[in-house]
Amino acid sequence: MFIRHMPIEEESRRFKQIREELNLTQAAFAEQLGINVTTADIERGRTRIPGQVVKELLKLHHINPLWLFGESPQKYLRIGEPVMSPKIITVDNSGKENIILVSAKAAAGYPHNIGDANWFESLPAFSIPLPEFRNASFRGFQVDGDSMTPVLQSDEWIVGKAVEGWDTIKNNRMYVVVTAESILVKKIQKDDKSTILNLISINPEYNPILVDRSEVREIWQVHSKLTFDMDTNSNTVSLFNLHQEMKELKEEVRRLVK
């Protein structure tokens, strides 16, 4: 895994954020975590978070240690559930996280190299200096096939945003689902009482795919897309013509009424 160094100030801020979300005083939080003194020194950035505290935060509140130290966007980690956050990330010269691009050709090897940092270094990467692409991990995937037409066309690029956990997955939203064998772009339907995910294509010619959570390696919510085909769509032309005809018809009715 690629390790980023996070300033102690950010580590302290996240620690304080947890306490405030639990609505605990510094003294009460320290007692809960088994610390002899208050948590003030940690929150002020005077000391690093002790390993025993990290263990207690995971056990008591399901806090992901990787999130605590800035190495994962997934805040909560429930024991027994697979981790869906990115296994590998890369950063640019300034320390900002890149958007790695996975082409249709590279997609075949992606699931098998999901933890191989050397393999990821061979993929192209870039960053987008827009607020919509901050404070999360993003990854680009090239669409292959027509299962999601007309929303997504083959060879277009989608940018996926890493999800924080199963609870954040919304029904009927589009996601990139990475299993041990493939990368699928589908709408997800889930039942909180079941571990089965129903993966739905927009193109009705494709049947749903059932996947168990245990088979999932990563999930990325479809955040945006890049397209290079700017030719006027025939459907758009038809709708424009229909609008013009309706406008002319209204004008004709007005004249007749007069």
mmCIF file of C-alpha atoms in Angstrom:
data_model
loop_
_atom_site.group_PDB
_atom_site.id
_atom_site.type_symbol
_atom_site.label_atom_id
_atom_site.label_comp_id
_atom_site.label_asym_id
_atom_site.label_seq_id
_atom_site.Cartn_x
_atom_site.Cartn_y
_atom_site.Cartn_z
ATOM 1 C CA MET A 1 0.000 0.000 0.000
ATOM 2 C CA PHE A 2 1.228 3.508 -0.770
ATOM 3 C CA ILE A 3 1.615 5.353 2.528
ATOM 4 C CA ARG A 4 1.005 9.082 2.777
ATOM 5 C CA HIS A 5 2.291 11.082 5.698
ATOM 6 C CA MET A 6 -0.516 13.060 7.289
ATOM 7 C CA PRO A 7 0.326 16.065 9.510
ATOM 8 C CA ILE A 8 -0.302 15.461 13.195
ATOM 9 C CA GLU A 9 -2.762 18.381 13.151
ATOM 10 C CA GLU A 10 -5.103 16.442 10.837
ATOM 11 C CA GLU A 11 -4.708 13.287 12.909
ATOM 12 C CA SER A 12 -5.651 15.287 16.022
ATOM 13 C CA ARG A 13 -8.618 16.900 14.255
ATOM 14 C CA ARG A 14 -10.056 13.521 13.304
ATOM 15 C CA PHE A 15 -9.594 12.235 16.832
ATOM 16 C CA LYS A 16 -11.418 15.281 18.234
ATOM 17 C CA GLN A 17 -14.153 14.883 15.611
ATOM 18 C CA ILE A 18 -14.887 11.367 16.866
ATOM 19 C CA ARG A 19 -15.204 12.585 20.479
ATOM 20 C CA GLU A 20 -17.520 15.440 19.529
ATOM 21 C CA GLU A 21 -19.728 13.150 17.419
ATOM 22 C CA LEU A 22 -20.055 10.887 20.491
ATOM 23 C CA ASN A 23 -20.930 13.958 22.587
ATOM 24 C CA LEU A 24 -18.326 13.099 25.235
ATOM 25 C CA THR A 25 -16.112 15.348 27.353
ATOM 26 C CA GLN A 26 -12.359 14.923 27.090
ATOM 27 C CA ALA A 27 -12.291 13.257 30.499
ATOM 28 C CA ALA A 28 -15.153 10.868 29.683
ATOM 29 C CA PHE A 29 -13.580 9.962 26.344
ATOM 30 C CA ALA A 30 -10.234 9.277 28.025
ATOM 31 C CA GLU A 31 -11.912 7.015 30.596
ATOM 32 C CA GLN A 32 -13.730 5.109 27.866
ATOM 33 C CA LEU A 33 -10.481 4.579 25.943
ATOM 34 C CA GLY A 34 -8.509 3.607 29.042
ATOM 35 C CA ILE A 35 -6.206 6.634 29.070
ATOM 36 C CA ASN A 36 -4.971 7.785 32.481
ATOM 37 C CA VAL A 37 -5.051 11.473 31.515
ATOM 38 C CA THR A 38 -7.459 13.530 29.398
ATOM 39 C CA THR A 39 -7.347 13.514 25.610
ATOM 40 C CA ALA A 40 -6.367 17.204 25.462
ATOM 41 C CA ASP A 41 -2.741 16.556 24.437
ATOM 42 C CA ILE A 42 -3.853 14.403 21.500
ATOM 43 C CA GLU A 43 -6.437 16.948 20.353
ATOM 44 C CA ARG A 44 -3.882 19.780 20.562
ATOM 45 C CA GLY A 45 -1.425 17.843 18.435
ATOM 46 C CA ARG A 46 1.150 17.488 21.196
ATOM 47 C CA THR A 47 1.249 13.708 21.000
ATOM 48 C CA ARG A 48 0.397 10.967 18.532
ATOM 49 C CA ILE A 49 -2.532 8.647 19.101
ATOM 50 C CA PRO A 50 -1.303 5.576 21.070
ATOM 51 C CA GLY A 51 -1.758 2.143 19.526
ATOM 52 C CA GLN A 52 -4.002 1.016 22.398
ATOM 53 C CA VAL A 53 -6.332 3.956 21.699
ATOM 54 C CA VAL A 54 -6.473 3.040 18.010
ATOM 55 C CA LYS A 55 -7.449 -0.506 19.027
ATOM 56 C CA GLU A 56 -10.201 0.734 21.371
ATOM 57 C CA LEU A 57 -11.616 3.103 18.738
ATOM 58 C CA LEU A 58 -11.919 0.186 16.329
ATOM 59 C CA LYS A 59 -13.427 -2.158 18.923
ATOM 60 C CA LEU A 60 -15.875 0.311 20.493
ATOM 61 C CA HIS A 61 -16.828 2.587 17.611
ATOM 62 C CA HIS A 62 -15.723 0.745 14.450
ATOM 63 C CA ILE A 63 -13.282 3.548 13.538
ATOM 64 C CA ASN A 64 -11.054 2.498 10.657
ATOM 65 C CA PRO A 65 -7.385 3.010 11.699
ATOM 66 C CA LEU A 66 -6.467 3.814 8.090
ATOM 67 C CA TRP A 67 -9.026 6.650 8.054
ATOM 68 C CA LEU A 68 -7.710 7.940 11.371
ATOM 69 C CA PHE A 69 -4.231 8.331 9.860
ATOM 70 C CA GLY A 70 -5.394 9.663 6.482
ATOM 71 C CA GLU A 71 -4.809 6.544 4.412
ATOM 72 C CA SER A 72 -8.435 5.663 3.611
ATOM 73 C CA PRO A 73 -11.677 7.572 2.914
ATOM 74 C CA GLN A 74 -13.653 4.844 4.755
ATOM 75 C CA LYS A 75 -14.289 6.090 8.276
ATOM 76 C CA TYR A 76 -16.055 3.054 9.729
ATOM 77 C CA LEU A 77 -14.851 -0.528 9.578
ATOM 78 C CA ARG A 78 -17.158 -3.252 10.822
ATOM 79 C CA ILE A 79 -15.386 -6.492 11.630
ATOM 80 C CA GLY A 80 -16.413 -9.310 9.296
ATOM 81 C CA GLU A 81 -17.252 -7.058 6.332
ATOM 82 C CA PRO A 82 -14.822 -6.689 3.448
ATOM 83 C CA VAL A 83 -13.062 -3.329 3.098
ATOM 84 C CA MET A 84 -14.165 -1.564 -0.082
ATOM 85 C CA SER A 85 -11.800 1.398 0.037
ATOM 86 C CA PRO A 86 -8.924 1.652 -2.495
ATOM 87 C CA LYS A 87 -6.069 -0.744 -1.845
ATOM 88 C CA ILE A 88 -3.550 1.435 -3.705
ATOM 89 C CA ILE A 89 -3.366 5.185 -4.297
ATOM 90 C CA THR A 90 -0.709 7.402 -5.855
ATOM 91 C CA VAL A 91 0.103 11.046 -5.244
ATOM 92 C CA ASP A 92 1.714 13.811 -7.294
ATOM 93 C CA ASN A 93 4.836 15.793 -6.421
ATOM 94 C CA SER A 94 2.855 18.065 -4.095
ATOM 95 C CA GLY A 95 1.399 15.144 -2.149
ATOM 96 C CA LYS A 96 -2.106 15.414 -3.644
ATOM 97 C CA GLU A 97 -3.854 12.203 -4.560
ATOM 98 C CA ASN A 98 -4.019 11.336 -8.266
ATOM 99 C CA ILE A 99 -6.961 10.062 -10.266
ATOM 100 C CA ILE A 100 -5.672 6.780 -11.702
ATOM 101 C CA LEU A 101 -7.065 5.842 -15.132
ATOM 102 C CA VAL A 102 -8.018 2.231 -15.845
ATOM 103 C CA SER A 103 -8.531 1.663 -19.559
ATOM 104 C CA ALA A 104 -10.706 -1.106 -20.970
ATOM 105 C CA LYS A 105 -7.512 -3.002 -21.803
ATOM 106 C CA ALA A 106 -6.087 -2.595 -18.291
ATOM 107 C CA ALA A 107 -9.421 -3.545 -16.686
ATOM 108 C CA ALA A 108 -8.759 -7.246 -17.340
ATOM 109 C CA GLY A 109 -5.740 -7.153 -15.042
ATOM 110 C CA TYR A 110 -7.108 -4.740 -12.443
ATOM 111 C CA PRO A 111 -8.792 -7.250 -10.073
ATOM 112 C CA HIS A 112 -5.710 -9.496 -10.069
ATOM 113 C CA ASN A 113 -3.301 -6.605 -9.355
ATOM 114 C CA ILE A 114 -5.500 -4.676 -6.911
ATOM 115 C CA GLY A 115 -2.793 -4.678 -4.240
ATOM 116 C CA ASP A 116 0.276 -4.398 -6.492
ATOM 117 C CA ALA A 117 1.774 -0.887 -6.204
ATOM 118 C CA ASN A 118 4.199 -1.516 -9.090
ATOM 119 C CA TRP A 119 1.339 -2.408 -11.435
ATOM 120 C CA PHE A 120 -0.551 0.766 -10.517
ATOM 121 C CA GLU A 121 2.501 2.922 -11.166
ATOM 122 C CA SER A 122 2.330 1.879 -14.839
ATOM 123 C CA LEU A 123 -1.175 3.362 -15.222
ATOM 124 C CA PRO A 124 -1.703 6.990 -16.313
ATOM 125 C CA ALA A 125 -2.822 9.390 -13.601
ATOM 126 C CA PHE A 126 -3.856 13.026 -13.373
ATOM 127 C CA SER A 127 -5.655 15.494 -11.110
ATOM 128 C CA ILE A 128 -8.605 17.842 -11.641
ATOM 129 C CA PRO A 129 -8.306 21.182 -9.787
ATOM 130 C CA LEU A 130 -12.022 21.532 -9.065
ATOM 131 C CA PRO A 131 -13.796 21.487 -5.668
ATOM 132 C CA GLU A 132 -15.937 18.548 -6.798
ATOM 133 C CA PHE A 133 -12.795 16.380 -6.816
ATOM 134 C CA ARG A 134 -11.529 17.094 -3.306
ATOM 135 C CA ASN A 135 -11.638 15.300 0.049
ATOM 136 C CA ALA A 136 -12.098 11.823 -1.425
ATOM 137 C CA SER A 137 -10.397 9.191 -3.561
ATOM 138 C CA PHE A 138 -11.347 9.085 -7.240
ATOM 139 C CA ARG A 139 -10.570 6.633 -10.032
ATOM 140 C CA GLY A 140 -11.232 6.699 -13.776
ATOM 141 C CA PHE A 141 -12.612 3.664 -15.628
ATOM 142 C CA GLN A 142 -13.226 3.285 -19.350
ATOM 143 C CA VAL A 143 -16.667 1.969 -20.302
ATOM 144 C CA ASP A 144 -16.615 -1.240 -22.316
ATOM 145 C CA GLY A 145 -19.839 -2.502 -23.908
ATOM 146 C CA ASP A 146 -23.417 -1.271 -24.144
ATOM 147 C CA SER A 147 -25.034 -2.601 -20.951
ATOM 148 C CA MET A 148 -25.506 0.930 -19.576
ATOM 149 C CA THR A 149 -26.703 2.678 -22.736
ATOM 150 C CA PRO A 150 -28.048 5.260 -23.320
ATOM 151 C CA VAL A 151 -26.530 6.835 -20.179
ATOM 152 C CA LEU A 152 -23.023 5.492 -20.776
ATOM 153 C CA GLN A 153 -21.541 4.679 -24.161
ATOM 154 C CA SER A 154 -18.711 2.280 -24.873
ATOM 155 C CA ASP A 155 -15.239 3.939 -24.755
ATOM 156 C CA GLU A 156 -16.458 6.843 -22.605
ATOM 157 C CA TRP A 157 -14.683 7.432 -19.284
ATOM 158 C CA ILE A 158 -16.370 7.589 -15.904
ATOM 159 C CA VAL A 159 -14.840 8.927 -12.710
ATOM 160 C CA GLY A 160 -15.753 6.939 -9.612
ATOM 161 C CA LYS A 161 -15.693 8.232 -6.035
ATOM 162 C CA ALA A 162 -14.651 5.740 -3.351
ATOM 163 C CA VAL A 163 -17.515 4.809 -1.028
ATOM 164 C CA GLU A 164 -16.988 4.875 2.745
ATOM 165 C CA GLY A 165 -18.946 1.713 3.562
ATOM 166 C CA TRP A 166 -21.948 -0.453 2.814
ATOM 167 C CA ASP A 167 -24.260 1.946 4.632
ATOM 168 C CA THR A 168 -23.465 4.728 2.156
ATOM 169 C CA ILE A 169 -24.516 2.724 -0.904
ATOM 170 C CA LYS A 170 -27.832 3.973 -2.284
ATOM 171 C CA ASN A 171 -30.291 1.854 -4.196
ATOM 172 C CA ASN A 172 -30.582 2.505 -7.945
ATOM 173 C CA ARG A 173 -27.398 4.604 -8.076
ATOM 174 C CA MET A 174 -24.646 3.692 -10.533
ATOM 175 C CA TYR A 175 -21.457 2.166 -9.154
ATOM 176 C CA VAL A 176 -18.276 0.543 -10.374
ATOM 177 C CA VAL A 177 -18.165 -2.843 -8.643
ATOM 178 C CA VAL A 178 -14.798 -4.601 -8.594
ATOM 179 C CA THR A 179 -14.922 -8.330 -7.867
ATOM 180 C CA ALA A 180 -12.106 -10.867 -7.834
ATOM 181 C CA GLU A 181 -12.642 -11.502 -11.534
ATOM 182 C CA SER A 182 -14.110 -8.408 -13.186
ATOM 183 C CA ILE A 183 -15.059 -4.732 -13.169
ATOM 184 C CA LEU A 184 -18.783 -4.057 -13.566
ATOM 185 C CA VAL A 185 -20.580 -0.737 -14.042
ATOM 186 C CA LYS A 186 -24.156 -1.220 -12.837
ATOM 187 C CA LYS A 187 -26.998 0.165 -10.781
ATOM 188 C CA ILE A 188 -27.069 -1.424 -7.346
ATOM 189 C CA GLN A 189 -30.117 -2.718 -5.533
ATOM 190 C CA LYS A 190 -29.511 -4.053 -2.029
ATOM 191 C CA ASP A 191 -31.480 -5.383 0.898
ATOM 192 C CA ASP A 192 -30.025 -4.591 4.315
ATOM 193 C CA LYS A 193 -31.210 -8.003 5.535
ATOM 194 C CA SER A 194 -29.197 -9.818 2.866
ATOM 195 C CA THR A 195 -25.557 -9.871 1.767
ATOM 196 C CA ILE A 196 -26.568 -10.170 -1.890
ATOM 197 C CA LEU A 197 -26.226 -7.213 -4.243
ATOM 198 C CA ASN A 198 -28.443 -7.062 -7.318
ATOM 199 C CA LEU A 199 -26.508 -5.431 -10.179
ATOM 200 C CA ILE A 200 -28.838 -3.938 -12.788
ATOM 201 C CA SER A 201 -28.054 -2.854 -16.357
ATOM 202 C CA ILE A 202 -29.875 0.089 -17.906
ATOM 203 C CA ASN A 203 -30.020 -1.744 -21.230
ATOM 204 C CA PRO A 204 -32.973 -4.164 -20.772
ATOM 205 C CA GLU A 205 -31.294 -6.759 -22.989
ATOM 206 C CA TYR A 206 -28.958 -7.602 -20.097
ATOM 207 C CA ASN A 207 -30.120 -9.725 -17.173
ATOM 208 C CA PRO A 208 -29.381 -8.696 -13.552
ATOM 209 C CA ILE A 209 -26.259 -10.078 -11.898
ATOM 210 C CA LEU A 210 -26.274 -11.310 -8.292
ATOM 211 C CA VAL A 211 -23.090 -10.767 -6.291
ATOM 212 C CA ASP A 212 -22.400 -11.552 -2.649
ATOM 213 C CA ARG A 213 -20.675 -8.861 -0.596
ATOM 214 C CA SER A 214 -17.821 -11.264 0.129
ATOM 215 C CA GLU A 215 -16.951 -11.219 -3.594
ATOM 216 C CA VAL A 216 -16.563 -7.426 -3.712
ATOM 217 C CA ARG A 217 -13.060 -5.939 -3.588
ATOM 218 C CA GLU A 218 -13.840 -2.259 -4.259
ATOM 219 C CA ILE A 219 -16.903 -0.100 -4.972
ATOM 220 C CA TRP A 220 -16.804 3.347 -6.569
ATOM 221 C CA GLN A 221 -19.886 5.542 -6.972
ATOM 222 C CA VAL A 222 -20.140 6.947 -10.490
ATOM 223 C CA HIS A 223 -19.408 10.617 -9.900
ATOM 224 C CA SER A 224 -18.954 12.084 -13.406
ATOM 225 C CA LYS A 225 -18.019 11.106 -16.926
ATOM 226 C CA LEU A 226 -15.708 12.220 -19.711
ATOM 227 C CA THR A 227 -16.918 11.922 -23.279
ATOM 228 C CA PHE A 228 -15.198 12.796 -26.531
ATOM 229 C CA ASP A 229 -18.109 12.262 -28.921
ATOM 230 C CA MET A 230 -19.696 15.682 -29.293
ATOM 231 C CA ASP A 231 -21.724 14.896 -32.412
ATOM 232 C CA THR A 232 -25.334 15.993 -32.181
ATOM 233 C CA ASN A 233 -27.493 13.152 -30.957
ATOM 234 C CA SER A 234 -30.377 12.217 -33.245
ATOM 235 C CA ASN A 235 -32.782 12.072 -30.288
ATOM 236 C CA THR A 236 -31.853 15.628 -29.375
ATOM 237 C CA VAL A 237 -32.565 16.744 -32.923
ATOM 238 C CA SER A 238 -35.965 15.065 -32.853
ATOM 239 C CA LEU A 239 -36.888 16.717 -29.567
ATOM 240 C CA PHE A 240 -35.776 20.084 -30.884
ATOM 241 C CA ASN A 241 -37.874 19.645 -34.016
ATOM 242 C CA LEU A 242 -40.873 18.616 -31.922
ATOM 243 C CA HIS A 243 -40.462 21.708 -29.756
ATOM 244 C CA GLN A 244 -40.351 23.920 -32.825
ATOM 245 C CA GLU A 245 -43.454 22.282 -34.274
ATOM 246 C CA MET A 246 -45.357 22.772 -31.015
ATOM 247 C CA LYS A 247 -44.298 26.408 -30.921
ATOM 248 C CA GLU A 248 -45.529 26.968 -34.487
ATOM 249 C CA LEU A 249 -48.780 25.174 -33.695
ATOM 250 C CA LYS A 250 -49.392 27.454 -30.697
ATOM 251 C CA GLU A 251 -48.794 30.496 -32.862
ATOM 252 C CA GLU A 252 -51.253 29.180 -35.443
ATOM 253 C CA VAL A 253 -53.912 28.597 -32.740
ATOM 254 C CA ARG A 254 -53.458 32.154 -31.470
ATOM 255 C CA ARG A 255 -54.004 33.531 -34.958
ATOM 256 C CA LEU A 256 -57.159 31.469 -35.429
ATOM 257 C CA VAL A 257 -58.574 32.614 -32.083
ATOM 258 C CA LYS A 258 -58.111 36.238 -33.057
#
